GROMACS .gro file of N, CA, C and O in nm:
model
  480
    1GLN      N    1   0.416  -4.034  -2.584
    1GLN     CA    2   0.457  -4.014  -2.422
    1GLN      C    3   0.585  -4.081  -2.395
    1GLN      O    4   0.647  -4.147  -2.484
    2VAL      N    5   0.655  -4.048  -2.318
    2VAL     CA    6   0.795  -4.054  -2.267
    2VAL      C    7   0.765  -4.074  -2.110
    2VAL      O    8   0.724  -4.026  -2.033
    3GLN      N    9   0.862  -4.217  -2.086
    3GLN     CA   10   0.827  -4.235  -1.978
    3GLN      C   11   1.003  -4.218  -1.908
    3GLN      O   12   1.064  -4.272  -1.991
    4LEU      N   13   1.005  -4.147  -1.814
    4LEU     CA   14   1.127  -4.139  -1.721
    4LEU      C   15   1.149  -4.175  -1.556
    4LEU      O   16   1.071  -4.183  -1.485
    5VAL      N   17   1.233  -4.250  -1.552
    5VAL     CA   18   1.301  -4.313  -1.427
    5VAL      C   19   1.372  -4.273  -1.392
    5VAL      O   20   1.508  -4.338  -1.449
    6GLU      N   21   1.355  -4.288  -1.268
    6GLU     CA   22   1.500  -4.173  -1.172
    6GLU      C   23   1.548  -4.289  -1.093
    6GLU      O   24   1.505  -4.380  -1.059
    7SER      N   25   1.708  -4.291  -1.083
    7SER     CA   26   1.774  -4.379  -0.980
    7SER      C   27   1.921  -4.277  -0.953
    7SER      O   28   1.968  -4.214  -0.975
    8GLY      N   29   1.963  -4.361  -0.818
    8GLY     CA   30   2.081  -4.307  -0.761
    8GLY      C   31   2.064  -4.201  -0.622
    8GLY      O   32   2.160  -4.197  -0.611
    9GLY      N   33   1.936  -4.195  -0.592
    9GLY     CA   34   1.946  -4.093  -0.476
    9GLY      C   35   1.997  -4.185  -0.382
    9GLY      O   36   2.006  -4.309  -0.372
   10GLY      N   37   2.019  -4.107  -0.257
   10GLY     CA   38   2.085  -4.137  -0.149
   10GLY      C   39   2.091  -4.064  -0.043
   10GLY      O   40   2.075  -3.950  -0.060
   11LEU      N   41   2.161  -4.120   0.077
   11LEU     CA   42   2.179  -4.033   0.167
   11LEU      C   43   2.378  -4.014   0.157
   11LEU      O   44   2.447  -4.129   0.126
   12VAL      N   45   2.390  -3.922   0.165
   12VAL     CA   46   2.590  -3.905   0.188
   12VAL      C   47   2.604  -3.780   0.239
   12VAL      O   48   2.497  -3.676   0.318
   13GLN      N   49   2.729  -3.758   0.286
   13GLN     CA   50   2.786  -3.658   0.376
   13GLN      C   51   2.787  -3.542   0.312
   13GLN      O   52   2.844  -3.578   0.173
   14ALA      N   53   2.793  -3.454   0.350
   14ALA     CA   54   2.832  -3.323   0.312
   14ALA      C   55   2.961  -3.325   0.231
   14ALA      O   56   3.059  -3.364   0.332
   15GLY      N   57   2.981  -3.292   0.143
   15GLY     CA   58   3.148  -3.280   0.061
   15GLY      C   59   3.146  -3.425  -0.037
   15GLY      O   60   3.257  -3.416  -0.117
   16GLY      N   61   3.068  -3.498  -0.050
   16GLY     CA   62   3.036  -3.632  -0.081
   16GLY      C   63   2.960  -3.605  -0.231
   16GLY      O   64   2.929  -3.499  -0.272
   17SER      N   65   2.999  -3.737  -0.305
   17SER     CA   66   2.910  -3.694  -0.420
   17SER      C   67   2.815  -3.810  -0.476
   17SER      O   68   2.803  -3.920  -0.405
   18LEU      N   69   2.746  -3.788  -0.568
   18LEU     CA   70   2.637  -3.898  -0.595
   18LEU      C   71   2.629  -3.889  -0.750
   18LEU      O   72   2.643  -3.744  -0.794
   19ARG      N   73   2.579  -3.948  -0.791
   19ARG     CA   74   2.551  -3.966  -0.939
   19ARG      C   75   2.437  -4.049  -1.000
   19ARG      O   76   2.345  -4.132  -0.915
   20LEU      N   77   2.312  -3.918  -1.016
   20LEU     CA   78   2.172  -3.968  -1.046
   20LEU      C   79   2.193  -4.011  -1.222
   20LEU      O   80   2.252  -3.957  -1.295
   21SER      N   81   2.075  -4.116  -1.228
   21SER     CA   82   2.032  -4.182  -1.363
   21SER      C   83   1.888  -4.138  -1.403
   21SER      O   84   1.839  -4.128  -1.305
   22CYS      N   85   1.878  -4.110  -1.503
   22CYS     CA   86   1.726  -4.142  -1.561
   22CYS      C   87   1.703  -4.146  -1.671
   22CYS      O   88   1.789  -4.158  -1.793
   23GLU      N   89   1.638  -4.313  -1.707
   23GLU     CA   90   1.620  -4.380  -1.803
   23GLU      C   91   1.503  -4.347  -1.881
   23GLU      O   92   1.396  -4.338  -1.830
   24ALA      N   93   1.509  -4.322  -2.027
   24ALA     CA   94   1.365  -4.274  -2.077
   24ALA      C   95   1.329  -4.395  -2.174
   24ALA      O   96   1.420  -4.484  -2.209
   25SER      N   97   1.212  -4.404  -2.187
   25SER     CA   98   1.120  -4.508  -2.270
   25SER      C   99   1.025  -4.446  -2.335
   25SER      O  100   0.973  -4.339  -2.300
   26GLY      N  101   0.993  -4.484  -2.459
   26GLY     CA  102   0.827  -4.428  -2.514
   26GLY      C  103   0.900  -4.381  -2.665
   26GLY      O  104   0.918  -4.471  -2.740
   27ARG      N  105   0.930  -4.257  -2.656
   27ARG     CA  106   0.955  -4.191  -2.804
   27ARG      C  107   1.132  -4.168  -2.820
   27ARG      O  108   1.194  -4.217  -2.698
   28THR      N  109   1.151  -4.139  -2.893
   28THR     CA  110   1.300  -4.113  -2.929
   28THR      C  111   1.377  -4.024  -2.868
   28THR      O  112   1.338  -3.908  -2.837
   29PHE      N  113   1.481  -4.070  -2.777
   29PHE     CA  114   1.491  -4.001  -2.675
   29PHE      C  115   1.617  -3.905  -2.720
   29PHE      O  116   1.580  -3.774  -2.659
   30SER      N  117   1.670  -3.903  -2.819
   30SER     CA  118   1.744  -3.803  -2.855
   30SER      C  119   1.670  -3.675  -2.947
   30SER      O  120   1.744  -3.575  -2.955
   31ASN      N  121   1.557  -3.691  -2.938
   31ASN     CA  122   1.453  -3.575  -2.967
   31ASN      C  123   1.445  -3.542  -2.880
   31ASN      O  124   1.351  -3.376  -2.877
   32TYR      N  125   1.444  -3.490  -2.756
   32TYR     CA  126   1.421  -3.457  -2.658
   32TYR      C  127   1.542  -3.385  -2.562
   32TYR      O  128   1.647  -3.441  -2.580
   33VAL      N  129   1.540  -3.257  -2.532
   33VAL     CA  130   1.604  -3.177  -2.460
   33VAL      C  131   1.603  -3.218  -2.320
   33VAL      O  132   1.445  -3.289  -2.279
   34MET      N  133   1.653  -3.268  -2.206
   34MET     CA  134   1.661  -3.318  -2.083
   34MET      C  135   1.701  -3.191  -1.975
   34MET      O  136   1.811  -3.152  -1.999
   35GLY      N  137   1.616  -3.246  -1.873
   35GLY     CA  138   1.638  -3.133  -1.749
   35GLY      C  139   1.659  -3.204  -1.655
   35GLY      O  140   1.626  -3.342  -1.622
   36TRP      N  141   1.752  -3.140  -1.522
   36TRP     CA  142   1.710  -3.205  -1.402
   36TRP      C  143   1.665  -3.079  -1.293
   36TRP      O  144   1.682  -2.988  -1.299
   37PHE      N  145   1.578  -3.115  -1.247
   37PHE     CA  146   1.503  -2.998  -1.112
   37PHE      C  147   1.491  -3.075  -1.007
   37PHE      O  148   1.503  -3.245  -0.994
   38ARG      N  149   1.495  -3.006  -0.909
   38ARG     CA  150   1.471  -3.067  -0.766
   38ARG      C  151   1.354  -2.960  -0.671
   38ARG      O  152   1.344  -2.862  -0.708
   39GLN      N  153   1.322  -3.060  -0.576
   39GLN     CA  154   1.203  -2.961  -0.486
   39GLN      C  155   1.244  -3.012  -0.329
   39GLN      O  156   1.237  -3.134  -0.294
   40ALA      N  157   1.262  -2.916  -0.264
   40ALA     CA  158   1.270  -2.954  -0.141
   40ALA      C  159   1.169  -2.925  -0.056
   40ALA      O  160   1.036  -2.860  -0.079
   41PRO      N  161   1.157  -2.967   0.094
   41PRO     CA  162   1.019  -2.963   0.126
   41PRO      C  163   0.973  -2.820   0.170
   41PRO      O  164   1.078  -2.741   0.205
   42GLY      N  165   0.870  -2.777   0.162
   42GLY     CA  166   0.856  -2.637   0.162
   42GLY      C  167   0.887  -2.527   0.054
   42GLY      O  168   0.844  -2.392   0.075
   43LYS      N  169   0.932  -2.556  -0.049
   43LYS     CA  170   1.000  -2.458  -0.132
   43LYS      C  171   0.959  -2.502  -0.289
   43LYS      O  172   0.852  -2.642  -0.293
   44GLU      N  173   0.964  -2.422  -0.406
   44GLU     CA  174   0.925  -2.410  -0.498
   44GLU      C  175   1.040  -2.544  -0.558
   44GLU      O  176   1.147  -2.550  -0.506
   45ARG      N  177   0.961  -2.565  -0.690
   45ARG     CA  178   1.061  -2.625  -0.735
   45ARG      C  179   1.196  -2.585  -0.826
   45ARG      O  180   1.138  -2.426  -0.849
   46GLU      N  181   1.338  -2.616  -0.821
   46GLU     CA  182   1.430  -2.537  -0.872
   46GLU      C  183   1.477  -2.580  -1.005
   46GLU      O  184   1.501  -2.714  -1.006
   47PHE      N  185   1.548  -2.535  -1.092
   47PHE     CA  186   1.580  -2.596  -1.185
   47PHE      C  187   1.739  -2.619  -1.137
   47PHE      O  188   1.787  -2.537  -1.094
   48VAL      N  189   1.803  -2.744  -1.237
   48VAL     CA  190   1.932  -2.776  -1.163
   48VAL      C  191   2.029  -2.780  -1.304
   48VAL      O  192   2.129  -2.721  -1.294
   49ALA      N  193   1.981  -2.812  -1.414
   49ALA     CA  194   2.041  -2.833  -1.527
   49ALA      C  195   1.982  -2.885  -1.638
   49ALA      O  196   1.891  -2.938  -1.643
   50ALA      N  197   2.027  -2.862  -1.791
   50ALA     CA  198   1.966  -2.935  -1.877
   50ALA      C  199   2.054  -2.919  -1.966
   50ALA      O  200   2.155  -2.899  -1.951
   51ILE      N  201   2.032  -3.023  -2.081
   51ILE     CA  202   2.133  -3.043  -2.164
   51ILE      C  203   2.059  -3.059  -2.306
   51ILE      O  204   1.928  -3.113  -2.339
   52SER      N  205   2.130  -3.035  -2.441
   52SER     CA  206   2.046  -3.027  -2.565
   52SER      C  207   2.038  -3.189  -2.593
   52SER      O  208   2.113  -3.248  -2.547
   53ARG      N  209   1.985  -3.182  -2.729
   53ARG     CA  210   1.957  -3.314  -2.770
   53ARG      C  211   2.099  -3.379  -2.795
   53ARG      O  212   2.108  -3.522  -2.771
   54SER      N  213   2.181  -3.329  -2.854
   54SER     CA  214   2.325  -3.379  -2.888
   54SER      C  215   2.415  -3.399  -2.762
   54SER      O  216   2.484  -3.457  -2.772
   55GLY      N  217   2.413  -3.342  -2.671
   55GLY     CA  218   2.457  -3.319  -2.550
   55GLY      C  219   2.589  -3.226  -2.523
   55GLY      O  220   2.646  -3.188  -2.432
   56GLY      N  221   2.581  -3.144  -2.653
   56GLY     CA  222   2.659  -3.014  -2.680
   56GLY      C  223   2.652  -2.893  -2.593
   56GLY      O  224   2.746  -2.781  -2.584
   57VAL      N  225   2.555  -2.863  -2.575
   57VAL     CA  226   2.511  -2.775  -2.463
   57VAL      C  227   2.424  -2.823  -2.325
   57VAL      O  228   2.349  -2.877  -2.355
   58THR      N  229   2.501  -2.721  -2.239
   58THR     CA  230   2.487  -2.755  -2.103
   58THR      C  231   2.382  -2.605  -2.028
   58THR      O  232   2.490  -2.532  -2.034
   59ARG      N  233   2.315  -2.609  -1.960
   59ARG     CA  234   2.298  -2.482  -1.869
   59ARG      C  235   2.265  -2.539  -1.717
   59ARG      O  236   2.207  -2.607  -1.678
   60TYR      N  237   2.313  -2.437  -1.646
   60TYR     CA  238   2.346  -2.445  -1.502
   60TYR      C  239   2.295  -2.321  -1.409
   60TYR      O  240   2.320  -2.225  -1.455
   61PRO      N  241   2.223  -2.338  -1.303
   61PRO     CA  242   2.212  -2.200  -1.254
   61PRO      C  243   2.327  -2.193  -1.148
   61PRO      O  244   2.414  -2.268  -1.114
   62ASP      N  245   2.361  -2.079  -1.095
   62ASP     CA  246   2.461  -2.040  -1.035
   62ASP      C  247   2.487  -2.115  -0.900
   62ASP      O  248   2.612  -2.166  -0.841
   63SER      N  249   2.364  -2.173  -0.838
   63SER     CA  250   2.397  -2.246  -0.714
   63SER      C  251   2.449  -2.390  -0.713
   63SER      O  252   2.519  -2.445  -0.613
   64VAL      N  253   2.467  -2.440  -0.866
   64VAL     CA  254   2.533  -2.561  -0.904
   64VAL      C  255   2.621  -2.580  -0.973
   64VAL      O  256   2.696  -2.644  -0.996
   65LYS      N  257   2.652  -2.434  -1.060
   65LYS     CA  258   2.768  -2.431  -1.150
   65LYS      C  259   2.919  -2.458  -1.065
   65LYS      O  260   2.942  -2.422  -0.999
   66GLY      N  261   2.981  -2.542  -1.137
   66GLY     CA  262   3.093  -2.613  -1.111
   66GLY      C  263   3.100  -2.750  -1.018
   66GLY      O  264   3.200  -2.779  -1.001
   67ARG      N  265   2.946  -2.750  -0.990
   67ARG     CA  266   2.964  -2.874  -0.871
   67ARG      C  267   2.914  -2.961  -0.944
   67ARG      O  268   2.942  -3.114  -0.924
   68PHE      N  269   2.780  -2.950  -1.015
   68PHE     CA  270   2.708  -3.056  -1.098
   68PHE      C  271   2.721  -3.085  -1.256
   68PHE      O  272   2.797  -2.967  -1.286
   69THR      N  273   2.739  -3.194  -1.291
   69THR     CA  274   2.766  -3.235  -1.435
   69THR      C  275   2.665  -3.261  -1.551
   69THR      O  276   2.623  -3.389  -1.450
   70ILE      N  277   2.618  -3.243  -1.598
   70ILE     CA  278   2.490  -3.316  -1.678
   70ILE      C  279   2.527  -3.385  -1.830
   70ILE      O  280   2.668  -3.299  -1.862
   71SER      N  281   2.486  -3.513  -1.829
   71SER     CA  282   2.555  -3.565  -1.920
   71SER      C  283   2.433  -3.646  -1.979
   71SER      O  284   2.322  -3.674  -1.943
   72ARG      N  285   2.457  -3.733  -2.097
   72ARG     CA  286   2.337  -3.773  -2.177
   72ARG      C  287   2.430  -3.880  -2.265
   72ARG      O  288   2.490  -3.871  -2.314
   73ASP      N  289   2.363  -4.001  -2.246
   73ASP     CA  290   2.384  -4.131  -2.372
   73ASP      C  291   2.268  -4.172  -2.412
   73ASP      O  292   2.213  -4.238  -2.394
   74ASN      N  293   2.305  -4.112  -2.566
   74ASN     CA  294   2.143  -4.150  -2.638
   74ASN      C  295   2.127  -4.281  -2.655
   74ASN      O  296   2.022  -4.317  -2.700
   75ALA      N  297   2.259  -4.346  -2.693
   75ALA     CA  298   2.249  -4.486  -2.720
   75ALA      C  299   2.205  -4.565  -2.612
   75ALA      O  300   2.144  -4.666  -2.635
   76LYS      N  301   2.218  -4.489  -2.511
   76LYS     CA  302   2.102  -4.596  -2.325
   76LYS      C  303   1.998  -4.499  -2.328
   76LYS      O  304   1.984  -4.563  -2.233
   77ASN      N  305   1.958  -4.399  -2.403
   77ASN     CA  306   1.821  -4.354  -2.342
   77ASN      C  307   1.846  -4.261  -2.178
   77ASN      O  308   1.736  -4.293  -2.100
   78THR      N  309   1.969  -4.235  -2.169
   78THR     CA  310   1.972  -4.248  -2.027
   78THR      C  311   2.043  -4.062  -2.002
   78THR      O  312   2.149  -4.073  -2.072
   79VAL      N  313   2.000  -3.985  -1.923
   79VAL     CA  314   2.063  -3.881  -1.887
   79VAL      C  315   2.113  -3.874  -1.740
   79VAL      O  316   2.054  -3.953  -1.696
   80TYR      N  317   2.213  -3.833  -1.700
   80TYR     CA  318   2.312  -3.846  -1.587
   80TYR      C  319   2.287  -3.712  -1.525
   80TYR      O  320   2.330  -3.591  -1.603
   81LEU      N  321   2.305  -3.689  -1.390
   81LEU     CA  322   2.371  -3.583  -1.305
   81LEU      C  323   2.466  -3.624  -1.205
   81LEU      O  324   2.419  -3.709  -1.098
   82GLN      N  325   2.591  -3.597  -1.228
   82GLN     CA  326   2.690  -3.586  -1.126
   82GLN      C  327   2.722  -3.510  -1.084
   82GLN      O  328   2.728  -3.332  -1.102
   83MET      N  329   2.706  -3.518  -0.926
   83MET     CA  330   2.681  -3.403  -0.826
   83MET      C  331   2.813  -3.422  -0.720
   83MET      O  332   2.840  -3.538  -0.648
   84ASN      N  333   2.883  -3.390  -0.719
   84ASN     CA  334   2.997  -3.343  -0.648
   84ASN      C  335   2.997  -3.224  -0.543
   84ASN      O  336   2.920  -3.121  -0.538
   85SER      N  337   3.092  -3.262  -0.470
   85SER     CA  338   3.111  -3.130  -0.367
   85SER      C  339   2.961  -3.125  -0.282
   85SER      O  340   2.916  -2.971  -0.277
   86LEU      N  341   2.884  -3.213  -0.230
   86LEU     CA  342   2.746  -3.166  -0.180
   86LEU      C  343   2.724  -3.107  -0.070
   86LEU      O  344   2.820  -3.128   0.014
   87LYS      N  345   2.619  -3.045  -0.057
   87LYS     CA  346   2.603  -2.957   0.076
   87LYS      C  347   2.452  -3.001   0.118
   87LYS      O  348   2.354  -3.043   0.042
   88PRO      N  349   2.427  -2.947   0.247
   88PRO     CA  350   2.320  -2.982   0.326
   88PRO      C  351   2.160  -2.920   0.199
   88PRO      O  352   2.090  -2.965   0.218
   89GLU      N  353   2.190  -2.775   0.187
   89GLU     CA  354   2.116  -2.727   0.095
   89GLU      C  355   2.095  -2.798  -0.048
   89GLU      O  356   1.997  -2.773  -0.096
   90ASP      N  357   2.159  -2.888  -0.051
   90ASP     CA  358   2.126  -2.992  -0.207
   90ASP      C  359   2.032  -3.088  -0.165
   90ASP      O  360   1.975  -3.159  -0.273
   91THR      N  361   1.987  -3.102  -0.027
   91THR     CA  362   1.890  -3.181  -0.017
   91THR      C  363   1.776  -3.184  -0.057
   91THR      O  364   1.677  -3.041  -0.068
   92ALA      N  365   1.694  -3.260  -0.149
   92ALA     CA  366   1.562  -3.260  -0.224
   92ALA      C  367   1.503  -3.374  -0.262
   92ALA      O  368   1.643  -3.436  -0.256
   93VAL      N  369   1.437  -3.383  -0.366
   93VAL     CA  370   1.363  -3.457  -0.445
   93VAL      C  371   1.405  -3.428  -0.590
   93VAL      O  372   1.389  -3.340  -0.611
   94TYR      N  373   1.491  -3.489  -0.635
   94TYR     CA  374   1.554  -3.472  -0.753
   94TYR      C  375   1.444  -3.555  -0.883
   94TYR      O  376   1.420  -3.663  -0.866
   95TYR      N  377   1.409  -3.467  -0.990
   95TYR     CA  378   1.326  -3.499  -1.093
   95TYR      C  379   1.403  -3.493  -1.257
   95TYR      O  380   1.475  -3.387  -1.235
   96CYS      N  381   1.428  -3.570  -1.281
   96CYS     CA  382   1.431  -3.547  -1.449
   96CYS      C  383   1.285  -3.533  -1.547
   96CYS      O  384   1.217  -3.553  -1.508
   97ALA      N  385   1.355  -3.465  -1.642
   97ALA     CA  386   1.251  -3.359  -1.760
   97ALA      C  387   1.282  -3.410  -1.871
   97ALA      O  388   1.377  -3.371  -1.902
   98ALA      N  389   1.203  -3.424  -1.960
   98ALA     CA  390   1.205  -3.413  -2.108
   98ALA      C  391   1.118  -3.306  -2.213
   98ALA      O  392   0.968  -3.322  -2.136
   99GLY      N  393   1.176  -3.262  -2.268
   99GLY     CA  394   1.120  -3.109  -2.331
   99GLY      C  395   1.188  -3.101  -2.463
   99GLY      O  396   1.243  -3.199  -2.492
  100LYS      N  397   1.107  -3.004  -2.552
  100LYS     CA  398   1.149  -2.987  -2.668
  100LYS      C  399   1.236  -2.816  -2.688
  100LYS      O  400   1.302  -2.798  -2.763
  101ILE      N  401   1.250  -2.744  -2.585
  101ILE     CA  402   1.312  -2.621  -2.562
  101ILE      C  403   1.421  -2.654  -2.442
  101ILE      O  404   1.384  -2.650  -2.310
  102LEU      N  405   1.551  -2.595  -2.474
  102LEU     CA  406   1.661  -2.633  -2.389
  102LEU      C  407   1.618  -2.499  -2.256
  102LEU      O  408   1.647  -2.372  -2.329
  103GLY      N  409   1.575  -2.487  -2.182
  103GLY     CA  410   1.567  -2.391  -2.081
  103GLY      C  411   1.534  -2.391  -1.945
  103GLY      O  412   1.563  -2.558  -1.933
  104ILE      N  413   1.460  -2.338  -1.886
  104ILE     CA  414   1.446  -2.388  -1.711
  104ILE      C  415   1.300  -2.380  -1.664
  104ILE      O  416   1.255  -2.440  -1.614
  105LYS      N  417   1.278  -2.437  -1.780
  105LYS     CA  418   1.095  -2.423  -1.764
  105LYS      C  419   1.027  -2.526  -1.897
  105LYS      O  420   1.127  -2.523  -1.964
  106ASP      N  421   0.891  -2.522  -1.901
  106ASP     CA  422   0.836  -2.571  -2.048
  106ASP      C  423   0.882  -2.702  -2.059
  106ASP      O  424   0.895  -2.776  -2.187
  107TYR      N  425   0.899  -2.821  -1.950
  107TYR     CA  426   0.904  -2.941  -2.005
  107TYR      C  427   0.773  -3.028  -1.977
  107TYR      O  428   0.701  -2.988  -1.914
  108ASP      N  429   0.799  -3.123  -2.111
  108ASP     CA  430   0.646  -3.220  -2.084
  108ASP      C  431   0.630  -3.324  -2.028
  108ASP      O  432   0.573  -3.386  -2.001
  109TYR      N  433   0.738  -3.365  -1.975
  109TYR     CA  434   0.723  -3.526  -1.949
  109TYR      C  435   0.833  -3.501  -1.801
  109TYR      O  436   0.945  -3.449  -1.848
  110TRP      N  437   0.782  -3.594  -1.695
  110TRP     CA  438   0.851  -3.574  -1.585
  110TRP      C  439   0.849  -3.737  -1.515
  110TRP      O  440   0.752  -3.772  -1.538
  111GLY      N  441   0.984  -3.764  -1.444
  111GLY     CA  442   0.971  -3.864  -1.346
  111GLY      C  443   0.907  -3.853  -1.220
  111GLY      O  444   0.871  -3.751  -1.208
  112GLN      N  445   0.919  -3.945  -1.180
  112GLN     CA  446   0.853  -3.977  -1.046
  112GLN      C  447   0.953  -3.903  -0.932
  112GLN      O  448   0.915  -3.893  -0.849
  113GLY      N  449   1.102  -3.918  -0.964
  113GLY     CA  450   1.161  -3.844  -0.848
  113GLY      C  451   1.270  -3.960  -0.789
  113GLY      O  452   1.217  -4.035  -0.773
  114THR      N  453   1.353  -3.896  -0.751
  114THR     CA  454   1.434  -3.945  -0.645
  114THR      C  455   1.549  -3.870  -0.512
  114THR      O  456   1.556  -3.778  -0.539
  115GLN      N  457   1.534  -3.936  -0.399
  115GLN     CA  458   1.560  -3.850  -0.275
  115GLN      C  459   1.704  -3.859  -0.284
  115GLN      O  460   1.725  -3.908  -0.298
  116VAL      N  461   1.756  -3.698  -0.228
  116VAL     CA  462   1.886  -3.679  -0.218
  116VAL      C  463   1.875  -3.636  -0.090
  116VAL      O  464   1.810  -3.540  -0.065
  117THR      N  465   1.945  -3.705   0.020
  117THR     CA  466   1.962  -3.639   0.131
  117THR      C  467   2.134  -3.592   0.161
  117THR      O  468   2.206  -3.706   0.188
  118VAL      N  469   2.163  -3.469   0.190
  118VAL     CA  470   2.291  -3.429   0.218
  118VAL      C  471   2.307  -3.426   0.399
  118VAL      O  472   2.251  -3.303   0.406
  119SER      N  473   2.392  -3.489   0.462
  119SER     CA  474   2.393  -3.479   0.601
  119SER      C  475   2.525  -3.415   0.628
  119SER      O  476   2.632  -3.392   0.552
  120SER      N  477   2.480  -3.293   0.747
  120SER     CA  478   2.598  -3.196   0.746
  120SER      C  479   2.708  -3.284   0.899
  120SER      O  480   2.685  -3.398   0.915
   0.00000   0.00000   0.00000
């Protein structure tokens, strides 16, 4: 089992920045690919970012590319999501996830989520 706890969400004005953190415990953090997802009210869960075990490979959808950056610190068992130039449409609950395959789905473990609200 891997336990994931997100933090860093909050209320920010459009154009602002937030950094989300997700701390893992349980099994060896560096054995897992990590991802960030989000879900807005009434919408399906959406892939936001993923990072390989070593941190050398990242993936983003076009909707956040150039604005969001995923990173990880394996010594701290933590993955981060730096979000810049935030837009009201970025408002959602953000979840981190751990899995075995670097991709946009098929993650095995999920955190409880942290709310991000971007005001216009």
